[in-house]
CSV table of C-alpha atoms in Angstrom, one decimal:
chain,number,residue,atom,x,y,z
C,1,UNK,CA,60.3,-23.1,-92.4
C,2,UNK,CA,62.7,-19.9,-92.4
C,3,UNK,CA,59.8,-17.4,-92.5
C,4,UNK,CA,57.8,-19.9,-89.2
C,5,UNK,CA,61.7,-19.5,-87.7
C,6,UNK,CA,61.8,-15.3,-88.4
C,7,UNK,CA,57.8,-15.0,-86.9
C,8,UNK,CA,58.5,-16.9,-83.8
C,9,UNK,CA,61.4,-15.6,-83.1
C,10,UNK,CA,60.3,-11.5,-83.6
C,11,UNK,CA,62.7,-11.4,-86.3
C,12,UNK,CA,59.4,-10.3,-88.6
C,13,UNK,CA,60.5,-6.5,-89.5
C,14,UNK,CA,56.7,-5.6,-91.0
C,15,UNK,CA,55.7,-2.8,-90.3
C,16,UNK,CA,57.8,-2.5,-86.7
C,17,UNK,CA,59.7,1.2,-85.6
C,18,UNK,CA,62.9,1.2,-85.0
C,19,UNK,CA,62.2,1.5,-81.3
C,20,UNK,CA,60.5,-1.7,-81.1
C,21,UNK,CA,63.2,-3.7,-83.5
C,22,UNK,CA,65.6,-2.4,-80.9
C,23,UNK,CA,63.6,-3.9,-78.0
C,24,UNK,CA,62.6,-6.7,-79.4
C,25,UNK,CA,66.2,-7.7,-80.6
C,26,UNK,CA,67.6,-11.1,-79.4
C,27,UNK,CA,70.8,-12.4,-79.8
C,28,UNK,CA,69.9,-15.9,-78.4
C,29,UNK,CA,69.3,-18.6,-81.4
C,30,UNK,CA,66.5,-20.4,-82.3
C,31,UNK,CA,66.8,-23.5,-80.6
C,32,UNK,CA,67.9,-21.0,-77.1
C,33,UNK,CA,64.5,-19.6,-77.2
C,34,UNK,CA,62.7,-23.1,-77.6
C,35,UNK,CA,65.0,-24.3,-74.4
C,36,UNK,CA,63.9,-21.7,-72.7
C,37,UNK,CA,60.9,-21.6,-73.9
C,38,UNK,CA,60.3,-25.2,-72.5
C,39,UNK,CA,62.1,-24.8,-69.6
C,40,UNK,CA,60.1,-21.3,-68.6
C,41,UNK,CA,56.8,-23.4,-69.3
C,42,UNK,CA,58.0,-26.9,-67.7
C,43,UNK,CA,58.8,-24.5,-64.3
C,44,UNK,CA,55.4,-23.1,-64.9
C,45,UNK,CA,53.6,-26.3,-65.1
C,46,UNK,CA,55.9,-27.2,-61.8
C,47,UNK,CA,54.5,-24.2,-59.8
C,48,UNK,CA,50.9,-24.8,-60.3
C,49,UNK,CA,51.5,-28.8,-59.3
C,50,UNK,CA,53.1,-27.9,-56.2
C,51,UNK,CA,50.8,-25.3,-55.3
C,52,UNK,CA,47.4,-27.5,-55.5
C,53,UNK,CA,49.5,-30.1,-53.3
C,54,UNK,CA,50.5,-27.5,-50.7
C,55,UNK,CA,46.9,-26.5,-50.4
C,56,UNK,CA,45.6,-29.5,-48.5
C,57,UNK,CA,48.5,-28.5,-46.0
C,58,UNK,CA,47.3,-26.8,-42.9
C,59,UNK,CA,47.5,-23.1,-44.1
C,60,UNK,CA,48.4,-24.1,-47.1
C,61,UNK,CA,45.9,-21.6,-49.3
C,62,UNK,CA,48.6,-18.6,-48.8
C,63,UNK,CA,51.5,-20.9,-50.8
C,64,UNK,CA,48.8,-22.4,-52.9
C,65,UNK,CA,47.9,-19.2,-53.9
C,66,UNK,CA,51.6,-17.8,-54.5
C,67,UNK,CA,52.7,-20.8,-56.7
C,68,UNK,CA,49.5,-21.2,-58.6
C,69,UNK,CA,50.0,-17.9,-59.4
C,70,UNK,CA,53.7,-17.9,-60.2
C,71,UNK,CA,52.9,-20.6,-62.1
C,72,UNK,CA,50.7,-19.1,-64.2
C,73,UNK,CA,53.0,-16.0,-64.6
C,74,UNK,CA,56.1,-18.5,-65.5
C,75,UNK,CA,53.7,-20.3,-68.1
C,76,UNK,CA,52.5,-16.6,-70.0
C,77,UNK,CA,56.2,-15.4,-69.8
C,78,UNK,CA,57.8,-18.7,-71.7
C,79,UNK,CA,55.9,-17.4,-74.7
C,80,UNK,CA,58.5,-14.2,-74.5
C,81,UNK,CA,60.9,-16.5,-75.4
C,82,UNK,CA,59.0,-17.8,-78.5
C,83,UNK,CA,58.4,-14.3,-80.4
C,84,UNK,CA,59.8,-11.9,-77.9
C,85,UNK,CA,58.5,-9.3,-75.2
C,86,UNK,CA,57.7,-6.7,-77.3
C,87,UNK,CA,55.7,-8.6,-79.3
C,88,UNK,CA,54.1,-10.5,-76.5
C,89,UNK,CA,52.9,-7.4,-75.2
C,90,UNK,CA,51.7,-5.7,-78.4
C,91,UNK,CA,49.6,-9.1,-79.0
C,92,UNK,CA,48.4,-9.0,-75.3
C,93,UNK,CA,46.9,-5.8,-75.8
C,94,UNK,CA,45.3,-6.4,-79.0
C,95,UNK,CA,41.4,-5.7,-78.8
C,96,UNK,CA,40.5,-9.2,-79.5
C,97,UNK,CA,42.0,-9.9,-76.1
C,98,UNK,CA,42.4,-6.8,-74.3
C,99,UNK,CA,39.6,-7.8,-71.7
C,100,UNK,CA,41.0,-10.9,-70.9
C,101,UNK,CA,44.9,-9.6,-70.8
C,102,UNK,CA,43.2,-7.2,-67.8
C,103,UNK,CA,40.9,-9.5,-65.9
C,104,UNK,CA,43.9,-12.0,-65.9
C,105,UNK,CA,46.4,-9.3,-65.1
C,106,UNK,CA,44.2,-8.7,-62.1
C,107,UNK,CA,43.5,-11.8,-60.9
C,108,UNK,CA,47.1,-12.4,-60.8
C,109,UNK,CA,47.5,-9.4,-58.7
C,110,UNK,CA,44.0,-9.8,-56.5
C,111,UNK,CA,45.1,-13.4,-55.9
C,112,UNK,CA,48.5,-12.5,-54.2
C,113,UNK,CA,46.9,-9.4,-52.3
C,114,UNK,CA,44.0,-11.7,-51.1
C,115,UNK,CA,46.4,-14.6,-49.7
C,116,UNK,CA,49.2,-12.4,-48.4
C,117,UNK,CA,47.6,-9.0,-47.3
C,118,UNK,CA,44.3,-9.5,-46.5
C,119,UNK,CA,44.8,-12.6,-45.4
C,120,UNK,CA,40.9,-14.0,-46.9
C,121,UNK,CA,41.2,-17.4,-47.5
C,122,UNK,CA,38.1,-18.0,-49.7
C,123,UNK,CA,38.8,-14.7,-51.5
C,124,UNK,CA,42.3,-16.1,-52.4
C,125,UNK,CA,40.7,-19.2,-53.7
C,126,UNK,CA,37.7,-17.0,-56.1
C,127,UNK,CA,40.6,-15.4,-57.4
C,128,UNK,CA,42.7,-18.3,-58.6
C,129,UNK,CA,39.4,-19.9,-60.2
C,130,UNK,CA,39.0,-16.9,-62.2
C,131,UNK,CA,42.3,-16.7,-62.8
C,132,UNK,CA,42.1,-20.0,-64.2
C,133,UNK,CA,39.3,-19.3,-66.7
C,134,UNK,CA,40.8,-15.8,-67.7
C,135,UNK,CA,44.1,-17.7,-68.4
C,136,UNK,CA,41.8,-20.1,-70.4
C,137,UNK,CA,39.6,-17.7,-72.2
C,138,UNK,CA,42.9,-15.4,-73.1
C,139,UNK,CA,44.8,-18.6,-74.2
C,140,UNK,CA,41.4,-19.3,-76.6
C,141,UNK,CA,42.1,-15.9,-78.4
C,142,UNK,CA,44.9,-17.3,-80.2
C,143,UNK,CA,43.0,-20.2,-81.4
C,144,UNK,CA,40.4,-19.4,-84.6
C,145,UNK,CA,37.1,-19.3,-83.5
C,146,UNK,CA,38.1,-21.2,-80.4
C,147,UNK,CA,35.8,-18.5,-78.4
C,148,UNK,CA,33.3,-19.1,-80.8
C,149,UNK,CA,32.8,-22.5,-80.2
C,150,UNK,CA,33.2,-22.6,-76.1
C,151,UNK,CA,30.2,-19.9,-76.2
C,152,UNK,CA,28.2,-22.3,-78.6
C,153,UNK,CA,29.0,-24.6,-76.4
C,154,UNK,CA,28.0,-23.3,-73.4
C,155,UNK,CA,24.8,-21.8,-74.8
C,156,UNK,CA,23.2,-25.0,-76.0
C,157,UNK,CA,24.5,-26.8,-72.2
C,158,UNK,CA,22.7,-24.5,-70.8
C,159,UNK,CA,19.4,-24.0,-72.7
């Protein structure tokens, strides 16, 4: 249990330079991260509920758009809680899920740019479906052969 604790906390020292330790150094406790952890993904949740009810407002695809996608954010950032920034970024940016880390990553940022600049309602909306399934196909990667199985799946639905 003390070695699950030390992983999920970034306490796990292999291999790490002293830069990164230094970074990735927390004094909040175990059960602090879990709070906040919970509390970061519970406000998450909240943001993408409120966000698909504003969009049947009139107008309501520019706040839809801004929540979902806070929402999202909030939900990706409570894991920084769980093992740390550093460590949320270096696993980001692994190559197993460095295409999805970047499609999501822009979809976050095409959605906001496409509600509140451009001011494209259906573009807005594209954008937050694909941020959906790049959220989803990024949140696979951390499951075994979860990716595996979706495109097995898919493959035999569709021939």
């Amino acid at each position: 249990m003390d070695k699950l604790r030390r992983v999920l906390s970034g306490q796990d020292d292999e291999e790490q330079g002293l830069t990164a330790q230094v970074l990735d150094a927390s004094s909040l406790s175990f059960n602090t991260r879990l709070k906040w952890f919970a509390i970061c993904f519970a406000s998450g949740i909240v943001f993408s509920i409120l966000g698909t009810g504003l969009l049947w407002l009139p107008g309501g695809i520019k706040l839809f758009a801004v929540f979902y996608t806070l929402g999202n954010i909030a939900a990706l950032a409570s894991t920084c809680f769980l093992m740390g920034p550093v460590k949320q970024l270096k696993k980001m940016f692994e190559t197993t899920r460095l295409l999805a880390t970047i499609v999501m990553l822009l979809c976050f940022i095409l959605t906001l740019c496409a509600a509140l600049w451009w001011h494209k309602k259906g573009l807005a909306l594209l954008f937050c479906i694909l941020q959906f399934l790049s959220m989803t196909w990024y949140s696979l990667s951390y499951i075994p052969y979860a990716r595996d199985a979706v495109i097995k799946c898919c493959s035999s639905l569709l021939s």
